[in-house]
Structures are given as structure tokens and as C-alpha cells.
Amino acid sequence: MTQTDFLFREDAYLTTAAATISFINEDGGIILDRSNFYATSGGQPGDSGFLERENGDKIAITTCVHPDRNKTQCLLVPEISEHGLQPGEQITAHIDWDNRYKLMRMHTALHLLSVVIPLPVTGGSIGAAKSRLDFQMPEPPEDKDALAEQLNAMIERNLDVREEWISEEELEANPDLVKTMSVKPPSGQGKIRMIRILDGDETIDWQPCGGTHVANTEEIGLMRLGKVEKKGKQNRRVAIHFADE
């Protein structure tokens, strides 16, 4: 089976895309030849939305996942398994943009949080209303408000966010680029996707990431820090929320 062309990597703002159905599994799961739906991985949930048939009928999609170990395909999970779609059928894929855009803003904000708190990341989760990173942090932060101010000051610098690619050999030679201790970048394809956050020519953050991001930090909006929870002897969980929600 051919792999899915991940359109969301090239254009995270692509809300609608024409595609052809490549495969339908026994549970009604749908694999497209090209997908603007992001598949669950790296702490970011899969997109929801709907597929539109040429006759105008709509099939609701609850999420999107990777069905293969190497993460080369996107499998859309339909709300109803008996949807009638067939391999070879041409459809139009629509993502839930409001939800996706919140996830993009949150994901980029978490990258900045890992700059504000320069400690090893032991876990993370991205949500539309609340996101968090787990840090190797034996002691709680002395001033949580100061961390929030630093995060927002960085957001308000209108930093550019860019996608880049390096070889797997380059990453192996620079293991410190990987901030997450619990999640490793997917390997086996010869190249690694990197996200670089820039202030002019100055690199603020550069790390492997397969997720979707905003193009500039001004899109994030102001954030507030939520609870800082103790998770074992060495770890603490730091949550972030949109300040206006």
C-alpha cells in the first residue's frame, strides 16, 4: 500500500483538500492518498472534520491516526463505520479548523515554554483548551508568574516559525537537539523534520517535531500558566492555557 502524502506538513493552514481513497479497512477506517488531517502523534491529537462526496453527502471523521509502525499513512476514523465509501473514490477532506488552529497555537507555545524552562522534557500533551509539558524538575519554580511573563514576552516578539529537514545522521550526531526524553522522532525514512523559531537571524528554538505550528508567534495570543503538579520525585507538570479563555 502506498504511503499518504502528508499535506499538513507542507501547509498547516490547508483546511480543505481534494483526495482519493486508497484503502478502507474492516472497521470502515479510511486511508487517503493525500491528507490535510493530522494523525495523532507526539502529544498532538488527530484532527476531526468530515469527508464530502461528489454528490454532497458528508461523512463525519472523529479523529485521525497512524495505522502503520513507521507512520507513513494517515487513517481517518469515521463516526459511522458503514459509510459506503469505496477505494478509488474521489472526495474533499475538510478539517475542523477552529480546533486545529487552537492546537497549532498551543503546540508552538509549548516549544517556547521549553525555552523558558530549559530542563529535559519527560512528557507532554496538547489540547485545544489546556496543554502541558512534564519537566525533569525536582523543585518547583520559585516564581510561576515570572515564567508566564517570560513566555508572553517571547510570544510578543513576533517570532517566525519555520519547517526544516535534516538527515537522520545529522540528528544522531547532535542528540541534544531532542528535548523530549519520552518521545523520539520517527526514524527509518532517512530524514527528520525540524521546527526552528527565529528572531531575525537568531535561533530561539530548534528541535525535531512532526506537528503543526503557526507561522509566527503573534498568532498564539497571550498565555497563562496553570497548575504546576508534582509527578514523582524528579518530575513536575506545567500546564498552559489561553489567557482569554
Tab-separated table of C-alpha atoms in Angstrom:
chain	number	residue	atom	x	y	z
A	1	MET	CA	0.000	0.000	0.000
A	2	THR	CA	1.328	3.435	-0.920
A	3	GLN	CA	2.079	5.942	1.815
A	4	THR	CA	-0.033	9.019	2.453
A	5	ASP	CA	1.169	12.406	1.234
A	6	PHE	CA	1.113	14.471	4.438
A	7	LEU	CA	-0.247	17.789	3.185
A	8	PHE	CA	-0.391	19.230	6.719
A	9	ARG	CA	3.410	19.232	6.834
A	10	GLU	CA	3.674	21.453	3.779
A	11	ASP	CA	0.751	23.701	4.710
A	12	ALA	CA	-0.685	23.589	8.230
A	13	TYR	CA	-3.332	26.128	7.166
A	14	LEU	CA	-4.843	23.848	4.485
A	15	THR	CA	-8.423	23.398	5.691
A	16	THR	CA	-9.791	21.643	2.588
A	17	ALA	CA	-8.112	19.236	0.159
A	18	ALA	CA	-9.153	17.020	-2.733
A	19	ALA	CA	-8.055	13.398	-2.298
A	20	THR	CA	-8.632	9.845	-3.474
A	21	ILE	CA	-9.494	6.956	-1.175
A	22	SER	CA	-6.661	4.401	-1.204
A	23	PHE	CA	-7.993	1.838	1.245
A	24	ILE	CA	-10.922	1.021	3.568
A	25	ASN	CA	-10.201	-1.325	6.463
A	26	GLU	CA	-12.636	-3.813	8.043
A	27	ASP	CA	-13.760	-1.230	10.612
A	28	GLY	CA	-14.509	1.402	7.974
A	29	GLY	CA	-11.276	3.310	8.581
A	30	ILE	CA	-10.257	5.373	5.573
A	31	ILE	CA	-6.778	5.911	4.136
A	32	LEU	CA	-6.387	8.703	1.586
A	33	ASP	CA	-3.632	9.192	-0.960
A	34	ARG	CA	-3.080	12.683	0.460
A	35	SER	CA	-4.236	14.113	3.767
A	36	ASN	CA	-4.661	17.530	5.343
A	37	PHE	CA	-5.806	15.679	8.509
A	38	TYR	CA	-3.064	15.451	11.149
A	39	ALA	CA	-2.688	11.965	12.639
A	40	THR	CA	-2.307	11.580	16.418
A	41	SER	CA	1.363	11.627	17.410
A	42	GLY	CA	3.899	13.481	19.532
A	43	GLY	CA	1.277	14.506	22.086
A	44	GLN	CA	-0.896	16.271	19.468
A	45	PRO	CA	-4.348	14.735	18.899
A	46	GLY	CA	-5.564	13.813	15.435
A	47	ASP	CA	-7.843	16.135	13.525
A	48	SER	CA	-11.590	15.753	13.249
A	49	GLY	CA	-13.792	17.022	10.434
A	50	PHE	CA	-15.657	15.438	7.531
A	51	LEU	CA	-15.283	13.996	4.046
A	52	GLU	CA	-17.522	15.338	1.308
A	53	ARG	CA	-18.549	13.048	-1.566
A	54	GLU	CA	-19.107	14.295	-5.093
A	55	ASN	CA	-22.892	14.056	-4.528
A	56	GLY	CA	-22.598	16.354	-1.496
A	57	ASP	CA	-23.009	13.671	1.188
A	58	LYS	CA	-20.812	14.190	4.258
A	59	ILE	CA	-19.083	11.535	6.374
A	60	ALA	CA	-18.078	12.746	9.844
A	61	ILE	CA	-14.499	11.965	10.940
A	62	THR	CA	-13.834	11.761	14.680
A	63	THR	CA	-10.028	11.554	14.594
A	64	CYS	CA	-7.025	10.518	12.526
A	65	VAL	CA	-4.291	8.032	13.494
A	66	HIS	CA	-1.198	6.319	12.073
A	67	PRO	CA	-2.091	2.669	11.319
A	68	ASP	CA	1.472	1.641	10.492
A	69	ARG	CA	4.512	1.471	12.741
A	70	ASN	CA	6.600	3.734	10.522
A	71	LYS	CA	3.907	6.431	10.461
A	72	THR	CA	3.771	6.693	6.676
A	73	GLN	CA	-0.043	6.633	6.470
A	74	CYS	CA	-3.000	8.548	7.908
A	75	LEU	CA	-6.114	6.571	8.825
A	76	LEU	CA	-9.318	8.595	9.212
A	77	VAL	CA	-11.690	7.167	11.826
A	78	PRO	CA	-15.330	7.715	10.734
A	79	GLU	CA	-18.184	8.345	13.129
A	80	ILE	CA	-20.144	5.571	11.381
A	81	SER	CA	-18.278	2.541	10.021
A	82	GLU	CA	-20.899	1.725	7.346
A	83	HIS	CA	-20.391	4.903	5.341
A	84	GLY	CA	-20.431	3.457	1.829
A	85	LEU	CA	-17.157	4.972	0.654
A	86	GLN	CA	-15.085	2.895	-1.765
A	87	PRO	CA	-11.385	2.712	-2.727
A	88	GLY	CA	-10.720	4.869	-5.770
A	89	GLU	CA	-13.490	7.321	-4.893
A	90	GLN	CA	-12.597	10.994	-5.031
A	91	ILE	CA	-13.633	13.121	-2.072
A	92	THR	CA	-12.950	16.519	-0.495
A	93	ALA	CA	-11.466	16.429	3.010
A	94	HIS	CA	-12.445	19.200	5.464
A	95	ILE	CA	-10.745	19.562	8.843
A	96	ASP	CA	-12.290	21.204	11.908
A	97	TRP	CA	-10.250	24.380	11.517
A	98	ASP	CA	-11.212	26.052	14.802
A	99	ASN	CA	-9.896	23.075	16.757
A	100	ARG	CA	-6.797	22.634	14.578
A	101	TYR	CA	-5.822	26.289	14.861
A	102	LYS	CA	-6.008	26.165	18.651
A	103	LEU	CA	-3.777	23.082	18.618
A	104	MET	CA	-1.288	24.864	16.331
A	105	ARG	CA	-1.143	27.854	18.664
A	106	MET	CA	-0.778	25.607	21.710
A	107	HIS	CA	1.919	23.461	20.117
A	108	THR	CA	4.073	26.446	19.234
A	109	ALA	CA	3.556	27.872	22.725
A	110	LEU	CA	4.840	24.615	24.231
A	111	HIS	CA	8.025	24.899	22.183
A	112	LEU	CA	8.532	28.344	23.707
A	113	LEU	CA	7.751	27.003	27.185
A	114	SER	CA	10.633	24.544	26.723
A	115	VAL	CA	12.862	27.581	26.112
A	116	VAL	CA	11.585	29.468	29.165
A	117	ILE	CA	12.100	26.321	31.267
A	118	PRO	CA	15.382	24.897	29.891
A	119	LEU	CA	15.077	21.468	31.503
A	120	PRO	CA	14.701	17.977	29.978
A	121	VAL	CA	11.105	17.275	28.886
A	122	THR	CA	9.763	13.921	30.112
A	123	GLY	CA	6.288	14.098	28.572
A	124	GLY	CA	3.663	16.348	27.094
A	125	SER	CA	0.139	16.683	25.805
A	126	ILE	CA	-1.557	19.216	23.541
A	127	GLY	CA	-5.208	20.198	23.837
A	128	ALA	CA	-7.390	22.956	22.474
A	129	ALA	CA	-8.127	24.334	25.956
A	130	LYS	CA	-5.180	23.113	28.015
A	131	SER	CA	-1.719	21.811	27.195
A	132	ARG	CA	1.212	20.736	29.315
A	133	LEU	CA	4.832	19.673	29.445
A	134	ASP	CA	6.389	17.443	32.064
A	135	PHE	CA	9.885	18.504	33.071
A	136	GLN	CA	12.694	16.838	34.970
A	137	MET	CA	12.259	19.396	37.749
A	138	PRO	CA	12.960	18.157	41.298
A	139	GLU	CA	11.999	21.509	42.851
A	140	PRO	CA	9.010	23.695	41.897
A	141	PRO	CA	9.654	27.013	40.130
A	142	GLU	CA	10.269	29.875	42.519
A	143	ASP	CA	8.097	32.358	40.610
A	144	LYS	CA	5.386	30.962	38.323
A	145	ASP	CA	4.184	34.458	37.385
A	146	ALA	CA	7.678	35.359	36.201
A	147	LEU	CA	7.698	32.303	33.923
A	148	ALA	CA	4.360	33.377	32.428
A	149	GLU	CA	5.743	36.863	31.819
A	150	GLN	CA	8.790	35.417	30.065
A	151	LEU	CA	6.598	33.188	27.905
A	152	ASN	CA	4.328	36.055	26.869
A	153	ALA	CA	7.273	38.372	26.241
A	154	MET	CA	8.678	35.788	23.845
A	155	ILE	CA	5.299	35.376	22.110
A	156	GLU	CA	5.011	39.148	21.644
A	157	ARG	CA	8.379	39.284	19.866
A	158	ASN	CA	6.535	38.030	16.740
A	159	LEU	CA	8.985	35.210	16.135
A	160	ASP	CA	8.954	33.371	12.815
A	161	VAL	CA	8.335	29.615	12.846
A	162	ARG	CA	9.824	27.531	10.039
A	163	GLU	CA	9.946	23.922	8.932
A	164	GLU	CA	13.320	22.401	8.009
A	165	TRP	CA	14.691	18.930	7.351
A	166	ILE	CA	17.941	17.269	8.390
A	167	SER	CA	19.265	13.751	7.843
A	168	GLU	CA	18.959	11.065	10.498
A	169	GLU	CA	22.759	11.021	10.622
A	170	GLU	CA	22.791	14.730	11.497
A	171	LEU	CA	20.384	14.123	14.376
A	172	GLU	CA	22.425	11.170	15.630
A	173	ALA	CA	25.479	13.435	15.647
A	174	ASN	CA	23.561	16.092	17.632
A	175	PRO	CA	21.415	14.175	20.181
A	176	ASP	CA	20.963	17.303	22.332
A	177	LEU	CA	18.513	18.627	19.714
A	178	VAL	CA	15.950	16.180	21.093
A	179	LYS	CA	14.373	17.788	24.147
A	180	THR	CA	11.754	15.118	24.792
A	181	MET	CA	13.040	12.137	26.733
A	182	SER	CA	9.839	10.093	26.320
A	183	VAL	CA	9.108	10.655	22.616
A	184	LYS	CA	11.727	10.081	19.947
A	185	PRO	CA	11.457	11.426	16.388
A	186	PRO	CA	10.250	8.810	13.866
A	187	SER	CA	13.183	7.187	12.098
A	188	GLY	CA	13.657	4.925	9.123
A	189	GLN	CA	12.808	7.448	6.403
A	190	GLY	CA	16.272	8.982	6.135
A	191	LYS	CA	15.252	12.477	7.196
A	192	ILE	CA	13.943	14.290	10.271
A	193	ARG	CA	11.552	17.237	10.304
A	194	MET	CA	12.751	20.161	12.426
A	195	ILE	CA	10.928	23.252	13.676
A	196	ARG	CA	13.022	26.400	14.013
A	197	ILE	CA	11.765	29.514	15.844
A	198	LEU	CA	13.607	32.663	14.792
A	199	ASP	CA	14.025	36.285	15.797
A	200	GLY	CA	15.598	37.654	12.637
A	201	ASP	CA	18.769	35.611	12.249
A	202	GLU	CA	18.787	34.485	15.892
A	203	THR	CA	17.528	30.962	16.570
A	204	ILE	CA	15.321	30.846	19.665
A	205	ASP	CA	14.471	27.156	19.442
A	206	TRP	CA	15.312	24.300	17.062
A	207	GLN	CA	14.068	20.788	17.688
A	208	PRO	CA	12.608	17.735	15.912
A	209	CYS	CA	8.823	17.877	15.573
A	210	GLY	CA	6.216	16.383	13.259
A	211	GLY	CA	3.333	18.539	14.493
A	212	THR	CA	1.503	21.555	13.109
A	213	HIS	CA	2.522	25.099	14.069
A	214	VAL	CA	1.601	28.713	13.434
A	215	ALA	CA	3.825	30.716	11.088
A	216	ASN	CA	4.509	33.469	13.627
A	217	THR	CA	4.194	33.578	17.408
A	218	GLU	CA	1.948	36.660	17.249
A	219	GLU	CA	-0.848	34.236	16.297
A	220	ILE	CA	-0.615	32.439	19.647
A	221	GLY	CA	-2.013	35.224	21.798
A	222	LEU	CA	-1.296	35.705	25.486
A	223	MET	CA	-0.980	32.590	27.648
A	224	ARG	CA	-1.325	31.891	31.332
A	225	LEU	CA	0.316	29.175	33.377
A	226	GLY	CA	-1.962	26.747	35.156
A	227	LYS	CA	-1.079	24.251	37.848
A	228	VAL	CA	2.438	23.035	38.454
A	229	GLU	CA	1.916	19.467	39.665
A	230	LYS	CA	4.430	17.088	41.179
A	231	LYS	CA	4.741	13.846	39.190
A	232	GLY	CA	7.151	11.603	41.067
A	233	LYS	CA	10.422	12.569	42.760
A	234	GLN	CA	12.049	14.219	39.761
A	235	ASN	CA	9.188	15.472	37.586
A	236	ARG	CA	6.746	18.342	37.543
A	237	ARG	CA	3.890	19.012	35.131
A	238	VAL	CA	3.425	22.592	33.907
A	239	ALA	CA	0.094	23.450	32.260
A	240	ILE	CA	-0.673	26.381	29.971
A	241	HIS	CA	-3.978	27.930	28.892
A	242	PHE	CA	-5.049	30.757	26.598
A	243	ALA	CA	-5.285	33.876	28.709
A	244	ASP	CA	-8.672	34.889	27.288
A	245	GLU	CA	-10.345	31.541	27.984
